[in-house]
PDB file of C-alpha atoms in Angstrom:
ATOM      1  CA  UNK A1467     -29.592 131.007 -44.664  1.00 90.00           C
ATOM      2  CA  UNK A1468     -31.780 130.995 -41.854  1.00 93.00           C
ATOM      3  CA  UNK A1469     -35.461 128.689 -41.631  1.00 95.00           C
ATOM      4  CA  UNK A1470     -37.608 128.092 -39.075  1.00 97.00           C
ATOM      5  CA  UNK A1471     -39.955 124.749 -38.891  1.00 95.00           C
ATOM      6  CA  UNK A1472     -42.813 124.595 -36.992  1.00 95.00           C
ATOM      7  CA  UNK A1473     -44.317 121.391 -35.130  1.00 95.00           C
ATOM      8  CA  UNK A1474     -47.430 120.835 -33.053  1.00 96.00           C
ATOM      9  CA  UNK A1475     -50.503 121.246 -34.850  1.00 95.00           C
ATOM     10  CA  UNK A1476     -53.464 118.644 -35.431  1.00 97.00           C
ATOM     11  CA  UNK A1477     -56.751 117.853 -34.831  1.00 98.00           C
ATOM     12  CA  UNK A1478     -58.158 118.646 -31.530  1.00 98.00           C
ATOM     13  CA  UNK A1479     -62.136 118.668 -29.885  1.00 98.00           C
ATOM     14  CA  UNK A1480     -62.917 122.067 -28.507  1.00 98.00           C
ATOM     15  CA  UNK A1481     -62.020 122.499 -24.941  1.00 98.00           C
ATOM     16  CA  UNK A1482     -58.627 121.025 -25.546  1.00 98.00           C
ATOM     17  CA  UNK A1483     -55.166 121.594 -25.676  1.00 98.00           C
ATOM     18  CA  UNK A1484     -52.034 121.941 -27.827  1.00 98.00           C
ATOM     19  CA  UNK A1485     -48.963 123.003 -27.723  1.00 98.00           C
ATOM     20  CA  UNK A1486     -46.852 124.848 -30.805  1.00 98.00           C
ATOM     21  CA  UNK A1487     -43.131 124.485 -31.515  1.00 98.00           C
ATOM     22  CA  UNK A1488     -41.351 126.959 -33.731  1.00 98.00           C
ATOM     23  CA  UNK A1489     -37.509 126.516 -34.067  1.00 97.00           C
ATOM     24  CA  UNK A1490     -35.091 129.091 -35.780  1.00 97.00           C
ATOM     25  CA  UNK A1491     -32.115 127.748 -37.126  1.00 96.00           C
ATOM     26  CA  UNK A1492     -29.335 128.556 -39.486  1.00 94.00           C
ATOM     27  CA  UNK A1493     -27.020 132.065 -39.937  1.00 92.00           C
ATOM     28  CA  UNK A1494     -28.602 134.080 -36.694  1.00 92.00           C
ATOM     29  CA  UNK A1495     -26.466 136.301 -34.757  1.00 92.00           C
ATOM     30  CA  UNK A1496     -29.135 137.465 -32.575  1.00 93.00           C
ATOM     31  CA  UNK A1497     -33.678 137.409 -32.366  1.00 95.00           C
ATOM     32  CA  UNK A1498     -35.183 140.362 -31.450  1.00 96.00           C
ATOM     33  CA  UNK A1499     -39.316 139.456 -31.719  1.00 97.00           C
ATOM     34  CA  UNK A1500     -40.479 135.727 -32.423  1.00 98.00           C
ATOM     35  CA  UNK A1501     -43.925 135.563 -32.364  1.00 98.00           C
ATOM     36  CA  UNK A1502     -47.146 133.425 -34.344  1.00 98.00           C
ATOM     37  CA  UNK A1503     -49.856 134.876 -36.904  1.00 98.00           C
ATOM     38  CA  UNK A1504     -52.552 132.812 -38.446  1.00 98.00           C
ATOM     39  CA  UNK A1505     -55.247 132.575 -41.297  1.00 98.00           C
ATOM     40  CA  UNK A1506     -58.166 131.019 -41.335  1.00 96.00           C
ATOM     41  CA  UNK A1507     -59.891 129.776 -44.795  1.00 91.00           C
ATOM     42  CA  UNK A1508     -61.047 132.889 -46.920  1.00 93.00           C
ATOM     43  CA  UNK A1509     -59.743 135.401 -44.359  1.00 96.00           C
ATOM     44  CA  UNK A1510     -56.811 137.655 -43.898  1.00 96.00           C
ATOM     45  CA  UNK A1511     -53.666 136.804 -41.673  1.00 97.00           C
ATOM     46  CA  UNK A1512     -53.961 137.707 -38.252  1.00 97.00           C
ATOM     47  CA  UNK A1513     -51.695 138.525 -35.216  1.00 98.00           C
ATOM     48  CA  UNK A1514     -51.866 135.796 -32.339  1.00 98.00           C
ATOM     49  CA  UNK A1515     -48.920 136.682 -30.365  1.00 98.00           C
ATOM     50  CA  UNK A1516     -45.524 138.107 -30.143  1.00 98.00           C
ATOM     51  CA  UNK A1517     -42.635 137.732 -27.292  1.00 98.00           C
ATOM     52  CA  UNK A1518     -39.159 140.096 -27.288  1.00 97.00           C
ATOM     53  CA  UNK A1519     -35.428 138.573 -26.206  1.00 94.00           C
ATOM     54  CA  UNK A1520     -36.456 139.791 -22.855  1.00 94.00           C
ATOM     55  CA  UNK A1521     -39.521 138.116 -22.643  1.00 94.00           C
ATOM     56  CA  UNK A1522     -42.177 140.928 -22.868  1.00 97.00           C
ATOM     57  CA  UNK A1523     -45.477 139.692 -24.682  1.00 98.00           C
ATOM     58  CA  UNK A1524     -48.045 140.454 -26.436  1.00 98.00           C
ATOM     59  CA  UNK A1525     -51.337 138.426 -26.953  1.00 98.00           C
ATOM     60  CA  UNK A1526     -54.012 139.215 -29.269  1.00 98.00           C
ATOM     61  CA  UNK A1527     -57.600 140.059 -27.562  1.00 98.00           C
ATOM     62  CA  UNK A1528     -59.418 136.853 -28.786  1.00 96.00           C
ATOM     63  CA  UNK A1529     -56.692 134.571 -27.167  1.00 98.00           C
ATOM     64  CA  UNK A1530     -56.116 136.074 -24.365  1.00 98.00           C
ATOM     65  CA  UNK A1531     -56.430 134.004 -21.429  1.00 97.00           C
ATOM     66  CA  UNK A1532     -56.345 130.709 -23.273  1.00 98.00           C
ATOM     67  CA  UNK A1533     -53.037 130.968 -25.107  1.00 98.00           C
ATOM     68  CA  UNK A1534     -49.472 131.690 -23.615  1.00 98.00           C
ATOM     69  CA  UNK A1535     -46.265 132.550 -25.610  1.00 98.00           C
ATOM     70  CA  UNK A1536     -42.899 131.602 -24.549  1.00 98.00           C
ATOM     71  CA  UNK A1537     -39.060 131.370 -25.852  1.00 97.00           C
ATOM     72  CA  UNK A1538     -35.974 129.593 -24.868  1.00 96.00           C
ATOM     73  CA  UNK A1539     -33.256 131.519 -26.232  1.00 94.00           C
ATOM     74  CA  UNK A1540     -30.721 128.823 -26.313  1.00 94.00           C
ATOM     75  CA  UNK A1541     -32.658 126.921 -28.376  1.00 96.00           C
ATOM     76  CA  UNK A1542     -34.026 129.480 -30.579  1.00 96.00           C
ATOM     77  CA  UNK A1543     -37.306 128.434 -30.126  1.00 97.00           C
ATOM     78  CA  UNK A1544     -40.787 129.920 -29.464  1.00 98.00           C
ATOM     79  CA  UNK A1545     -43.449 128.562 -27.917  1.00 98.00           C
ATOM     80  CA  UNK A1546     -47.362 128.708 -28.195  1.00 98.00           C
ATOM     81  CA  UNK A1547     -49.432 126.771 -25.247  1.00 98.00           C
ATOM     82  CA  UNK A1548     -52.949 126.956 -26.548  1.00 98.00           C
ATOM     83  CA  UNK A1549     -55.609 125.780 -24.118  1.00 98.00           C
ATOM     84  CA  UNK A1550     -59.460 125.848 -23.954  1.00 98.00           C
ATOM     85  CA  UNK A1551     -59.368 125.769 -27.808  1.00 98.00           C
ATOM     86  CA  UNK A1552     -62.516 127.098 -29.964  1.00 98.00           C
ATOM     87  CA  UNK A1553     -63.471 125.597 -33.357  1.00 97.00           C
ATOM     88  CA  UNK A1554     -62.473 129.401 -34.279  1.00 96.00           C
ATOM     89  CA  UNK A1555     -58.888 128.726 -33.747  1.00 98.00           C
ATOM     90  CA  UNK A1556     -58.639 126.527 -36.513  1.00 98.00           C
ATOM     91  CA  UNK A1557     -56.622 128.247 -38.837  1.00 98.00           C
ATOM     92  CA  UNK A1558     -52.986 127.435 -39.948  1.00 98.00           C
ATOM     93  CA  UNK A1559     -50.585 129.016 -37.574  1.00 98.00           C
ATOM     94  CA  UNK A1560     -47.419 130.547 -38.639  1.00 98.00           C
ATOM     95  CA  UNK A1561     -44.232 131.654 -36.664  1.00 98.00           C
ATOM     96  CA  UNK A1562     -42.321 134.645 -37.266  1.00 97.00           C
ATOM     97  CA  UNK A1563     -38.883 135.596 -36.218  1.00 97.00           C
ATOM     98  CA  UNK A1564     -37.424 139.435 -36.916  1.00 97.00           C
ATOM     99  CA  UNK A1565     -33.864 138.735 -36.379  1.00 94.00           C
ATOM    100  CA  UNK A1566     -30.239 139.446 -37.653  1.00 93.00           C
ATOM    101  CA  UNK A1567     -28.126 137.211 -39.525  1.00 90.00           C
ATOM    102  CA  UNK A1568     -24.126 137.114 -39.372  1.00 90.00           C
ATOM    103  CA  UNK A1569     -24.320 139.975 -42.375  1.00 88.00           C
ATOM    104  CA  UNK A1570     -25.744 142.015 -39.789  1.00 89.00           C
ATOM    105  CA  UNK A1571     -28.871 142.714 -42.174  1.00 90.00           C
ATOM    106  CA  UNK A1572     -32.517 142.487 -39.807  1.00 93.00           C
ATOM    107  CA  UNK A1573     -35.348 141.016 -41.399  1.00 93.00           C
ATOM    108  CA  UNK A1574     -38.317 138.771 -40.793  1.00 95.00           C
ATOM    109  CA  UNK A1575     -38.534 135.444 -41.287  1.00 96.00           C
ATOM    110  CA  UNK A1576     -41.443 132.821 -41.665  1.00 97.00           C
ATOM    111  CA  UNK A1577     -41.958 129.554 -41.189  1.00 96.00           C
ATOM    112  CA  UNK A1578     -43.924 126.969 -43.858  1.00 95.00           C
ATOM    113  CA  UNK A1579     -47.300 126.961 -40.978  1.00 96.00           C
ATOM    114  CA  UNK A1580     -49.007 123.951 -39.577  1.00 97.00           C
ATOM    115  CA  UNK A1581     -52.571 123.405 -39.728  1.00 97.00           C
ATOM    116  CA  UNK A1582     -54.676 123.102 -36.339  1.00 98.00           C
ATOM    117  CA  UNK A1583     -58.073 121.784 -36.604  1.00 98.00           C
ATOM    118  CA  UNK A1584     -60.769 122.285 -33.336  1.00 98.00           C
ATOM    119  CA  UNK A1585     -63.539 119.560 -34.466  1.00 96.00           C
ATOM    120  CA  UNK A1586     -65.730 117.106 -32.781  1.00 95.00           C
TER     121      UNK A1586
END
C-alpha cells in the first residue's frame, strides 16, 4: 500500500506565509510527478503545482511568484512554500504523487488534504 499525509495548513492573515508538507510512504519503487491541487468551497479542483524526479516545475498562473514547489527524493516528500498569501488561496490543498509501486503498476495517488485559511 502506498499513502501520503499532508501537514502544514492553518489559519493565516493575508500577506503571510506557510509552508506545505506532503510525505509518500509505503510500497514505492520509484515517483515520477508529485505535485498539489486544491478546491475551494463550491468550486472545482484546481492545479497549483507539479515538480518531476528531476526537479522540473510547473506553477499555475495565479501562484506564480508567490508559491515555490520543491522535493527531497530521499524522503519522498514534496514541498509547497506559499508566501504573500491571498484570502483566495484558502482552499484545501491536496498532494498528488504518480508513482510506481514494487508490482511495477503506475498510478496516482492522493493524499486526505489540509485546509488553509487566509483571514484577518
Amino acid at each position: 500500500q502506498v499513502h501520503l499525509v499532508e501537514s502544514g495548513g492553518g489559519l493565516v492573515q493575508p500577506g503571510g506565509s506557510l509552508r506545505l508538507s506532503c510525505r509518500a510512504s509505503g510500497t514505492i519503487f520509484s515517483i515520477d510527478y508529485m505535485g498539489w491541487y486544491r478546491q475551494a468551497p463550491g468550486k472545482e479542483r484546481d492545479f497549483v503545482a507539479t515538480i518531476s524526479s528531476d526537479g522540473s516545475t510547473d506553477i499555475a498562473e495565479p501562484v506564480k511568484g508567490r508559491f515555490t514547489i520543491s522535493r527531497d527524493n530521499v524522503k519522498s516528500t514534496v514541498y509547497l512554500q506559499m508566501d504573500n498569501l491571498k484570502p483566495a488561496d484558502t482552499a484545501v490543498y491536496s498532494c498528488y504523487a504518480l508513482l510506481e509501486d514494487y508490482g511495477r503498476r503506475t498510478k496516482d495517488y492522493w493524499g486526505q488534504g489540509t485546509q488553509v485559511t487566509v483571514s484577518s
